[in-house]
Amino acid sequence: MWQREEAGQTSTFIYEIQDALFLDTGTVSPVINKLVKKDLIKKVTDATDQRKKHIELTQQGRDLKAPVLERINQLQEKLEVEDEQEIVEHLKYIQKKYESILINSKLNNVIL
């Protein structure tokens, strides 16, 4: 969400989050609801389609950016270069697996 705001997008649809993370509604919705309860994001009903919800960062959500990025930097500094490379390779492998599962899932839905 922070990156989207930096690019000039003040909101995103829930389905865009699902697609980006290769997750379904049942997985994303509880997380979204927890973030809403913590006042980090808010749901806004789309003006043209009442079924669609936009997600926007609240000021409290924006204020978390600096401390979160600082913590990430601290953790990265403690990693050895080899560790970082190994983590990146594992993440690439996981991403390929998820993409394969997603593609197969979509193909199965079309076939069925």
mmCIF file of N, CA and C in Angstrom:
data_model
loop_
_atom_site.group_PDB
_atom_site.id
_atom_site.type_symbol
_atom_site.label_atom_id
_atom_site.label_comp_id
_atom_site.label_asym_id
_atom_site.label_seq_id
_atom_site.Cartn_x
_atom_site.Cartn_y
_atom_site.Cartn_z
ATOM 1 N N MET A 1 0.826 -1.180 0.000
ATOM 2 C CA MET A 1 0.000 0.000 0.000
ATOM 3 C C MET A 1 0.878 1.256 0.000
ATOM 4 N N TRP A 2 1.974 1.195 0.751
ATOM 5 C CA TRP A 2 2.859 2.360 0.778
ATOM 6 C C TRP A 2 3.423 2.635 -0.610
ATOM 7 N N GLN A 3 3.820 1.577 -1.305
ATOM 8 C CA GLN A 3 4.373 1.746 -2.650
ATOM 9 C C GLN A 3 3.330 2.310 -3.598
ATOM 10 N N ARG A 4 2.105 1.861 -3.482
ATOM 11 C CA ARG A 4 1.035 2.370 -4.340
ATOM 12 C C ARG A 4 0.799 3.853 -4.077
ATOM 13 N N GLU A 5 0.830 4.242 -2.803
ATOM 14 C CA GLU A 5 0.644 5.658 -2.489
ATOM 15 C C GLU A 5 1.777 6.499 -3.070
ATOM 16 N N GLU A 6 2.992 5.979 -2.995
ATOM 17 C CA GLU A 6 4.123 6.702 -3.577
ATOM 18 C C GLU A 6 3.949 6.872 -5.080
ATOM 19 N N ALA A 7 3.284 5.914 -5.715
ATOM 20 C CA ALA A 7 3.038 5.971 -7.161
ATOM 21 C C ALA A 7 1.794 6.790 -7.496
ATOM 22 N N GLY A 8 1.142 7.349 -6.480
ATOM 23 C CA GLY A 8 -0.019 8.198 -6.725
ATOM 24 C C GLY A 8 -1.361 7.508 -6.591
ATOM 25 N N GLN A 9 -1.362 6.216 -6.254
ATOM 26 C CA GLN A 9 -2.624 5.496 -6.053
ATOM 27 C C GLN A 9 -2.992 5.570 -4.577
ATOM 28 N N THR A 10 -4.139 6.181 -4.282
ATOM 29 C CA THR A 10 -4.533 6.327 -2.884
ATOM 30 C C THR A 10 -5.305 5.129 -2.356
ATOM 31 N N SER A 11 -5.744 4.257 -3.259
ATOM 32 C CA SER A 11 -6.484 3.075 -2.811
ATOM 33 C C SER A 11 -6.244 1.919 -3.766
ATOM 34 N N THR A 12 -6.668 0.753 -3.315
ATOM 35 C CA THR A 12 -6.586 -0.445 -4.138
ATOM 36 C C THR A 12 -7.812 -1.301 -3.850
ATOM 37 N N PHE A 13 -8.190 -2.127 -4.791
ATOM 38 C CA PHE A 13 -9.303 -3.043 -4.579
ATOM 39 C C PHE A 13 -8.806 -4.281 -3.835
ATOM 40 N N ILE A 14 -9.698 -4.891 -3.074
ATOM 41 C CA ILE A 14 -9.346 -6.111 -2.353
ATOM 42 C C ILE A 14 -8.892 -7.197 -3.325
ATOM 43 N N TYR A 15 -9.570 -7.319 -4.462
ATOM 44 C CA TYR A 15 -9.186 -8.370 -5.418
ATOM 45 C C TYR A 15 -7.772 -8.154 -5.959
ATOM 46 N N GLU A 16 -7.303 -6.908 -6.022
ATOM 47 C CA GLU A 16 -5.936 -6.650 -6.474
ATOM 48 C C GLU A 16 -4.927 -7.186 -5.457
ATOM 49 N N ILE A 17 -5.261 -7.056 -4.187
ATOM 50 C CA ILE A 17 -4.398 -7.600 -3.138
ATOM 51 C C ILE A 17 -4.368 -9.119 -3.244
ATOM 52 N N GLN A 18 -5.535 -9.720 -3.420
ATOM 53 C CA GLN A 18 -5.625 -11.176 -3.571
ATOM 54 C C GLN A 18 -4.787 -11.651 -4.748
ATOM 55 N N ASP A 19 -4.922 -10.991 -5.881
ATOM 56 C CA ASP A 19 -4.175 -11.389 -7.076
ATOM 57 C C ASP A 19 -2.671 -11.237 -6.877
ATOM 58 N N ALA A 20 -2.256 -10.144 -6.257
ATOM 59 C CA ALA A 20 -0.830 -9.890 -6.057
ATOM 60 C C ALA A 20 -0.199 -10.923 -5.125
ATOM 61 N N LEU A 21 -0.986 -11.412 -4.161
ATOM 62 C CA LEU A 21 -0.467 -12.360 -3.185
ATOM 63 C C LEU A 21 -0.819 -13.809 -3.507
ATOM 64 N N PHE A 22 -1.554 -14.024 -4.608
ATOM 65 C CA PHE A 22 -2.005 -15.362 -4.992
ATOM 66 C C PHE A 22 -2.813 -16.018 -3.868
ATOM 67 N N LEU A 23 -3.702 -15.228 -3.246
ATOM 68 C CA LEU A 23 -4.527 -15.724 -2.148
ATOM 69 C C LEU A 23 -5.997 -15.542 -2.473
ATOM 70 N N ASP A 24 -6.842 -16.334 -1.808
ATOM 71 C CA ASP A 24 -8.277 -16.214 -2.046
ATOM 72 C C ASP A 24 -8.929 -15.292 -1.013
ATOM 73 N N THR A 25 -10.206 -15.020 -1.206
ATOM 74 C CA THR A 25 -10.949 -14.117 -0.336
ATOM 75 C C THR A 25 -10.945 -14.603 1.107
ATOM 76 N N GLY A 26 -11.089 -15.899 1.301
ATOM 77 C CA GLY A 26 -11.130 -16.459 2.648
ATOM 78 C C GLY A 26 -9.855 -16.242 3.435
ATOM 79 N N THR A 27 -8.761 -16.059 2.745
ATOM 80 C CA THR A 27 -7.482 -15.807 3.400
ATOM 81 C C THR A 27 -7.244 -14.317 3.590
ATOM 82 N N VAL A 28 -7.578 -13.525 2.593
ATOM 83 C CA VAL A 28 -7.294 -12.088 2.631
ATOM 84 C C VAL A 28 -8.275 -11.333 3.531
ATOM 85 N N SER A 29 -9.545 -11.684 3.484
ATOM 86 C CA SER A 29 -10.567 -10.936 4.229
ATOM 87 C C SER A 29 -10.301 -10.846 5.730
ATOM 88 N N PRO A 30 -9.941 -11.944 6.411
ATOM 89 C CA PRO A 30 -9.665 -11.819 7.843
ATOM 90 C C PRO A 30 -8.498 -10.876 8.151
ATOM 91 N N VAL A 31 -7.488 -10.899 7.303
ATOM 92 C CA VAL A 31 -6.342 -10.006 7.504
ATOM 93 C C VAL A 31 -6.776 -8.556 7.309
ATOM 94 N N ILE A 32 -7.542 -8.303 6.246
ATOM 95 C CA ILE A 32 -8.060 -6.957 5.986
ATOM 96 C C ILE A 32 -8.882 -6.485 7.181
ATOM 97 N N ASN A 33 -9.766 -7.345 7.683
ATOM 98 C CA ASN A 33 -10.623 -6.972 8.810
ATOM 99 C C ASN A 33 -9.820 -6.650 10.065
ATOM 100 N N LYS A 34 -8.750 -7.397 10.320
ATOM 101 C CA LYS A 34 -7.889 -7.107 11.474
ATOM 102 C C LYS A 34 -7.204 -5.755 11.317
ATOM 103 N N LEU A 35 -6.748 -5.459 10.108
ATOM 104 C CA LEU A 35 -6.090 -4.173 9.865
ATOM 105 C C LEU A 35 -7.076 -3.017 9.996
ATOM 106 N N VAL A 36 -8.331 -3.248 9.613
ATOM 107 C CA VAL A 36 -9.373 -2.226 9.784
ATOM 108 C C VAL A 36 -9.606 -1.989 11.272
ATOM 109 N N LYS A 37 -9.714 -3.058 12.059
ATOM 110 C CA LYS A 37 -9.942 -2.930 13.505
ATOM 111 C C LYS A 37 -8.800 -2.194 14.192
ATOM 112 N N LYS A 38 -7.592 -2.370 13.672
ATOM 113 C CA LYS A 38 -6.429 -1.687 14.246
ATOM 114 C C LYS A 38 -6.278 -0.268 13.709
ATOM 115 N N ASP A 39 -7.213 0.146 12.869
ATOM 116 C CA ASP A 39 -7.232 1.477 12.267
ATOM 117 C C ASP A 39 -5.982 1.753 11.422
ATOM 118 N N LEU A 40 -5.500 0.717 10.727
ATOM 119 C CA LEU A 40 -4.357 0.879 9.829
ATOM 120 C C LEU A 40 -4.810 1.092 8.392
ATOM 121 N N ILE A 41 -5.982 0.539 8.068
ATOM 122 C CA ILE A 41 -6.591 0.742 6.756
ATOM 123 C C ILE A 41 -8.084 0.962 6.946
ATOM 124 N N LYS A 42 -8.737 1.427 5.882
ATOM 125 C CA LYS A 42 -10.197 1.534 5.915
ATOM 126 C C LYS A 42 -10.752 1.023 4.598
ATOM 127 N N LYS A 43 -11.965 0.470 4.677
ATOM 128 C CA LYS A 43 -12.671 0.002 3.489
ATOM 129 C C LYS A 43 -13.592 1.116 3.025
ATOM 130 N N VAL A 44 -13.575 1.367 1.732
ATOM 131 C CA VAL A 44 -14.438 2.385 1.142
ATOM 132 C C VAL A 44 -15.207 1.733 -0.001
ATOM 133 N N THR A 45 -16.530 1.881 0.014
ATOM 134 C CA THR A 45 -17.360 1.317 -1.048
ATOM 135 C C THR A 45 -17.150 2.094 -2.333
ATOM 136 N N ASP A 46 -16.987 1.370 -3.434
ATOM 137 C CA ASP A 46 -16.784 1.978 -4.744
ATOM 138 C C ASP A 46 -18.028 2.767 -5.151
ATOM 139 N N ALA A 47 -17.831 3.938 -5.706
ATOM 140 C CA ALA A 47 -18.948 4.807 -6.090
ATOM 141 C C ALA A 47 -19.760 4.239 -7.250
ATOM 142 N N THR A 48 -19.114 3.487 -8.132
ATOM 143 C CA THR A 48 -19.821 2.972 -9.312
ATOM 144 C C THR A 48 -20.326 1.541 -9.146
ATOM 145 N N ASP A 49 -19.744 0.787 -8.213
ATOM 146 C CA ASP A 49 -20.157 -0.598 -8.003
ATOM 147 C C ASP A 49 -20.142 -0.885 -6.500
ATOM 148 N N GLN A 50 -21.312 -0.923 -5.902
ATOM 149 C CA GLN A 50 -21.443 -1.089 -4.455
ATOM 150 C C GLN A 50 -20.848 -2.401 -3.942
ATOM 151 N N ARG A 51 -20.659 -3.370 -4.812
ATOM 152 C CA ARG A 51 -20.094 -4.655 -4.391
ATOM 153 C C ARG A 51 -18.592 -4.574 -4.179
ATOM 154 N N LYS A 52 -17.946 -3.621 -4.819
ATOM 155 C CA LYS A 52 -16.491 -3.498 -4.740
ATOM 156 C C LYS A 52 -16.096 -2.600 -3.571
ATOM 157 N N LYS A 53 -14.996 -2.989 -2.925
ATOM 158 C CA LYS A 53 -14.457 -2.207 -1.814
ATOM 159 C C LYS A 53 -13.033 -1.776 -2.141
ATOM 160 N N HIS A 54 -12.776 -0.502 -1.923
ATOM 161 C CA HIS A 54 -11.420 0.025 -2.008
ATOM 162 C C HIS A 54 -10.790 -0.099 -0.622
ATOM 163 N N ILE A 55 -9.499 -0.282 -0.594
ATOM 164 C CA ILE A 55 -8.753 -0.274 0.657
ATOM 165 C C ILE A 55 -7.846 0.946 0.623
ATOM 166 N N GLU A 56 -7.895 1.736 1.701
ATOM 167 C CA GLU A 56 -7.048 2.921 1.813
ATOM 168 C C GLU A 56 -6.295 2.874 3.132
ATOM 169 N N LEU A 57 -5.081 3.370 3.123
ATOM 170 C CA LEU A 57 -4.327 3.502 4.363
ATOM 171 C C LEU A 57 -4.914 4.635 5.195
ATOM 172 N N THR A 58 -4.949 4.441 6.500
ATOM 173 C CA THR A 58 -5.294 5.535 7.402
ATOM 174 C C THR A 58 -3.994 6.271 7.728
ATOM 175 N N GLN A 59 -4.100 7.379 8.429
ATOM 176 C CA GLN A 59 -2.893 8.102 8.824
ATOM 177 C C GLN A 59 -2.027 7.219 9.719
ATOM 178 N N GLN A 60 -2.670 6.457 10.598
ATOM 179 C CA GLN A 60 -1.929 5.544 11.469
ATOM 180 C C GLN A 60 -1.179 4.500 10.635
ATOM 181 N N GLY A 61 -1.794 4.028 9.559
ATOM 182 C CA GLY A 61 -1.138 3.082 8.663
ATOM 183 C C GLY A 61 0.051 3.710 7.954
ATOM 184 N N ARG A 62 -0.111 4.961 7.556
ATOM 185 C CA ARG A 62 1.004 5.676 6.906
ATOM 186 C C ARG A 62 2.155 5.898 7.886
ATOM 187 N N ASP A 63 1.799 6.208 9.134
ATOM 188 C CA ASP A 63 2.815 6.501 10.146
ATOM 189 C C ASP A 63 3.679 5.287 10.486
ATOM 190 N N LEU A 64 3.199 4.096 10.189
ATOM 191 C CA LEU A 64 3.973 2.880 10.469
ATOM 192 C C LEU A 64 5.094 2.636 9.466
ATOM 193 N N LYS A 65 5.040 3.312 8.339
ATOM 194 C CA LYS A 65 6.001 3.039 7.269
ATOM 195 C C LYS A 65 7.451 3.185 7.731
ATOM 196 N N ALA A 66 7.796 4.318 8.313
ATOM 197 C CA ALA A 66 9.188 4.565 8.709
ATOM 198 C C ALA A 66 9.695 3.539 9.722
ATOM 199 N N PRO A 67 8.960 3.262 10.816
ATOM 200 C CA PRO A 67 9.484 2.271 11.759
ATOM 201 C C PRO A 67 9.559 0.852 11.184
ATOM 202 N N VAL A 68 8.625 0.491 10.334
ATOM 203 C CA VAL A 68 8.655 -0.848 9.730
ATOM 204 C C VAL A 68 9.852 -0.975 8.794
ATOM 205 N N LEU A 69 10.061 0.021 7.947
ATOM 206 C CA LEU A 69 11.203 -0.029 7.028
ATOM 207 C C LEU A 69 12.523 -0.013 7.792
ATOM 208 N N GLU A 70 12.577 0.735 8.879
ATOM 209 C CA GLU A 70 13.784 0.766 9.706
ATOM 210 C C GLU A 70 14.062 -0.615 10.301
ATOM 211 N N ARG A 71 13.025 -1.270 10.777
ATOM 212 C CA ARG A 71 13.188 -2.612 11.359
ATOM 213 C C ARG A 71 13.645 -3.611 10.291
ATOM 214 N N ILE A 72 13.083 -3.513 9.111
ATOM 215 C CA ILE A 72 13.502 -4.386 8.007
ATOM 216 C C ILE A 72 14.978 -4.165 7.695
ATOM 217 N N ASN A 73 15.395 -2.909 7.639
ATOM 218 C CA ASN A 73 16.807 -2.598 7.374
ATOM 219 C C ASN A 73 17.715 -3.169 8.454
ATOM 220 N N GLN A 74 17.291 -3.068 9.716
ATOM 221 C CA GLN A 74 18.087 -3.621 10.815
ATOM 222 C C GLN A 74 18.258 -5.129 10.660
ATOM 223 N N LEU A 75 17.177 -5.801 10.309
ATOM 224 C CA LEU A 75 17.244 -7.253 10.133
ATOM 225 C C LEU A 75 18.119 -7.627 8.943
ATOM 226 N N GLN A 76 18.006 -6.872 7.854
ATOM 227 C CA GLN A 76 18.811 -7.164 6.667
ATOM 228 C C GLN A 76 20.294 -6.962 6.930
ATOM 229 N N GLU A 77 20.634 -5.981 7.754
ATOM 230 C CA GLU A 77 22.039 -5.732 8.066
ATOM 231 C C GLU A 77 22.664 -6.906 8.808
ATOM 232 N N LYS A 78 21.850 -7.643 9.548
ATOM 233 C CA LYS A 78 22.356 -8.771 10.325
ATOM 234 C C LYS A 78 22.542 -10.030 9.485
ATOM 235 N N LEU A 79 21.967 -10.039 8.305
ATOM 236 C CA LEU A 79 22.096 -11.204 7.428
ATOM 237 C C LEU A 79 23.413 -11.163 6.665
ATOM 238 N N GLU A 80 23.993 -12.305 6.505
ATOM 239 C CA GLU A 80 25.166 -12.431 5.659
ATOM 240 C C GLU A 80 24.707 -12.369 4.199
ATOM 241 N N VAL A 81 25.596 -11.999 3.305
ATOM 242 C CA VAL A 81 25.267 -11.926 1.882
ATOM 243 C C VAL A 81 24.789 -13.285 1.375
ATOM 244 N N GLU A 82 25.454 -14.353 1.808
ATOM 245 C CA GLU A 82 25.058 -15.693 1.375
ATOM 246 C C GLU A 82 23.644 -16.021 1.853
ATOM 247 N N ASP A 83 23.329 -15.612 3.088
ATOM 248 C CA ASP A 83 21.989 -15.845 3.624
ATOM 249 C C ASP A 83 20.946 -15.126 2.778
ATOM 250 N N GLU A 84 21.245 -13.891 2.421
ATOM 251 C CA GLU A 84 20.309 -13.117 1.601
ATOM 252 C C GLU A 84 20.077 -13.798 0.255
ATOM 253 N N GLN A 85 21.155 -14.255 -0.361
ATOM 254 C CA GLN A 85 21.029 -14.918 -1.661
ATOM 255 C C GLN A 85 20.205 -16.198 -1.544
ATOM 256 N N GLU A 86 20.424 -16.936 -0.477
ATOM 257 C CA GLU A 86 19.671 -18.176 -0.264
ATOM 258 C C GLU A 86 18.185 -17.873 -0.044
ATOM 259 N N ILE A 87 17.895 -16.849 0.723
ATOM 260 C CA ILE A 87 16.504 -16.455 0.961
ATOM 261 C C ILE A 87 15.838 -16.043 -0.342
ATOM 262 N N VAL A 88 16.533 -15.258 -1.146
ATOM 263 C CA VAL A 88 15.977 -14.818 -2.431
ATOM 264 C C VAL A 88 15.677 -16.022 -3.317
ATOM 265 N N GLU A 89 16.584 -16.982 -3.359
ATOM 266 C CA GLU A 89 16.359 -18.183 -4.168
ATOM 267 C C GLU A 89 15.141 -18.964 -3.677
ATOM 268 N N HIS A 90 15.000 -19.084 -2.364
ATOM 269 C CA HIS A 90 13.831 -19.777 -1.805
ATOM 270 C C HIS A 90 12.542 -19.035 -2.138
ATOM 271 N N LEU A 91 12.568 -17.722 -2.040
ATOM 272 C CA LEU A 91 11.376 -16.931 -2.360
ATOM 273 C C LEU A 91 11.001 -17.061 -3.834
ATOM 274 N N LYS A 92 12.003 -17.080 -4.703
ATOM 275 C CA LYS A 92 11.731 -17.270 -6.135
ATOM 276 C C LYS A 92 11.096 -18.637 -6.379
ATOM 277 N N TYR A 93 11.612 -19.650 -5.694
ATOM 278 C CA TYR A 93 11.065 -21.001 -5.826
ATOM 279 C C TYR A 93 9.609 -21.034 -5.367
ATOM 280 N N ILE A 94 9.333 -20.428 -4.223
ATOM 281 C CA ILE A 94 7.965 -20.389 -3.692
ATOM 282 C C ILE A 94 7.047 -19.644 -4.648
ATOM 283 N N GLN A 95 7.522 -18.529 -5.180
ATOM 284 C CA GLN A 95 6.708 -17.758 -6.121
ATOM 285 C C GLN A 95 6.367 -18.597 -7.352
ATOM 286 N N LYS A 96 7.344 -19.314 -7.895
ATOM 287 C CA LYS A 96 7.086 -20.165 -9.065
ATOM 288 C C LYS A 96 6.067 -21.251 -8.737
ATOM 289 N N LYS A 97 6.174 -21.836 -7.548
ATOM 290 C CA LYS A 97 5.216 -22.866 -7.130
ATOM 291 C C LYS A 97 3.810 -22.281 -7.055
ATOM 292 N N TYR A 98 3.666 -21.116 -6.412
ATOM 293 C CA TYR A 98 2.357 -20.469 -6.302
ATOM 294 C C TYR A 98 1.788 -20.144 -7.674
ATOM 295 N N GLU A 99 2.626 -19.627 -8.551
ATOM 296 C CA GLU A 99 2.157 -19.294 -9.898
ATOM 297 C C GLU A 99 1.699 -20.549 -10.631
ATOM 298 N N SER A 100 2.445 -21.634 -10.469
ATOM 299 C CA SER A 100 2.070 -22.896 -11.099
ATOM 300 C C SER A 100 0.739 -23.401 -10.550
ATOM 301 N N ILE A 101 0.570 -23.333 -9.254
ATOM 302 C CA ILE A 101 -0.688 -23.757 -8.630
ATOM 303 C C ILE A 101 -1.833 -22.896 -9.127
ATOM 304 N N LEU A 102 -1.609 -21.591 -9.194
ATOM 305 C CA LEU A 102 -2.649 -20.668 -9.649
ATOM 306 C C LEU A 102 -3.029 -20.953 -11.096
ATOM 307 N N ILE A 103 -2.048 -21.148 -11.954
ATOM 308 C CA ILE A 103 -2.322 -21.433 -13.369
ATOM 309 C C ILE A 103 -3.083 -22.747 -13.499
ATOM 310 N N ASN A 104 -2.636 -23.779 -12.786
ATOM 311 C CA ASN A 104 -3.331 -25.069 -12.834
ATOM 312 C C ASN A 104 -4.746 -24.954 -12.296
ATOM 313 N N SER A 105 -4.914 -24.169 -11.254
ATOM 314 C CA SER A 105 -6.240 -23.966 -10.669
ATOM 315 C C SER A 105 -7.165 -23.296 -11.669
ATOM 316 N N LYS A 106 -6.672 -22.275 -12.351
ATOM 317 C CA LYS A 106 -7.489 -21.578 -13.351
ATOM 318 C C LYS A 106 -7.811 -22.500 -14.519
ATOM 319 N N LEU A 107 -6.834 -23.312 -14.940
ATOM 320 C CA LEU A 107 -7.072 -24.250 -16.033
ATOM 321 C C LEU A 107 -8.115 -25.284 -15.632
ATOM 322 N N ASN A 108 -8.026 -25.787 -14.414
ATOM 323 C CA ASN A 108 -9.001 -26.767 -13.945
ATOM 324 C C ASN A 108 -10.399 -26.171 -13.881
ATOM 325 N N ASN A 109 -10.503 -24.914 -13.476
ATOM 326 C CA ASN A 109 -11.811 -24.261 -13.423
ATOM 327 C C ASN A 109 -12.402 -24.107 -14.817
ATOM 328 N N VAL A 110 -11.554 -23.839 -15.801
ATOM 329 C CA VAL A 110 -12.028 -23.698 -17.179
ATOM 330 C C VAL A 110 -12.468 -25.054 -17.716
ATOM 331 N N ILE A 111 -11.690 -26.084 -17.418
ATOM 332 C CA ILE A 111 -11.993 -27.426 -17.914
ATOM 333 C C ILE A 111 -13.250 -27.974 -17.255
ATOM 334 N N LEU A 112 -13.384 -27.757 -15.948
ATOM 335 C CA LEU A 112 -14.560 -28.266 -15.234
ATOM 336 C C LEU A 112 -15.737 -27.420 -15.597
#
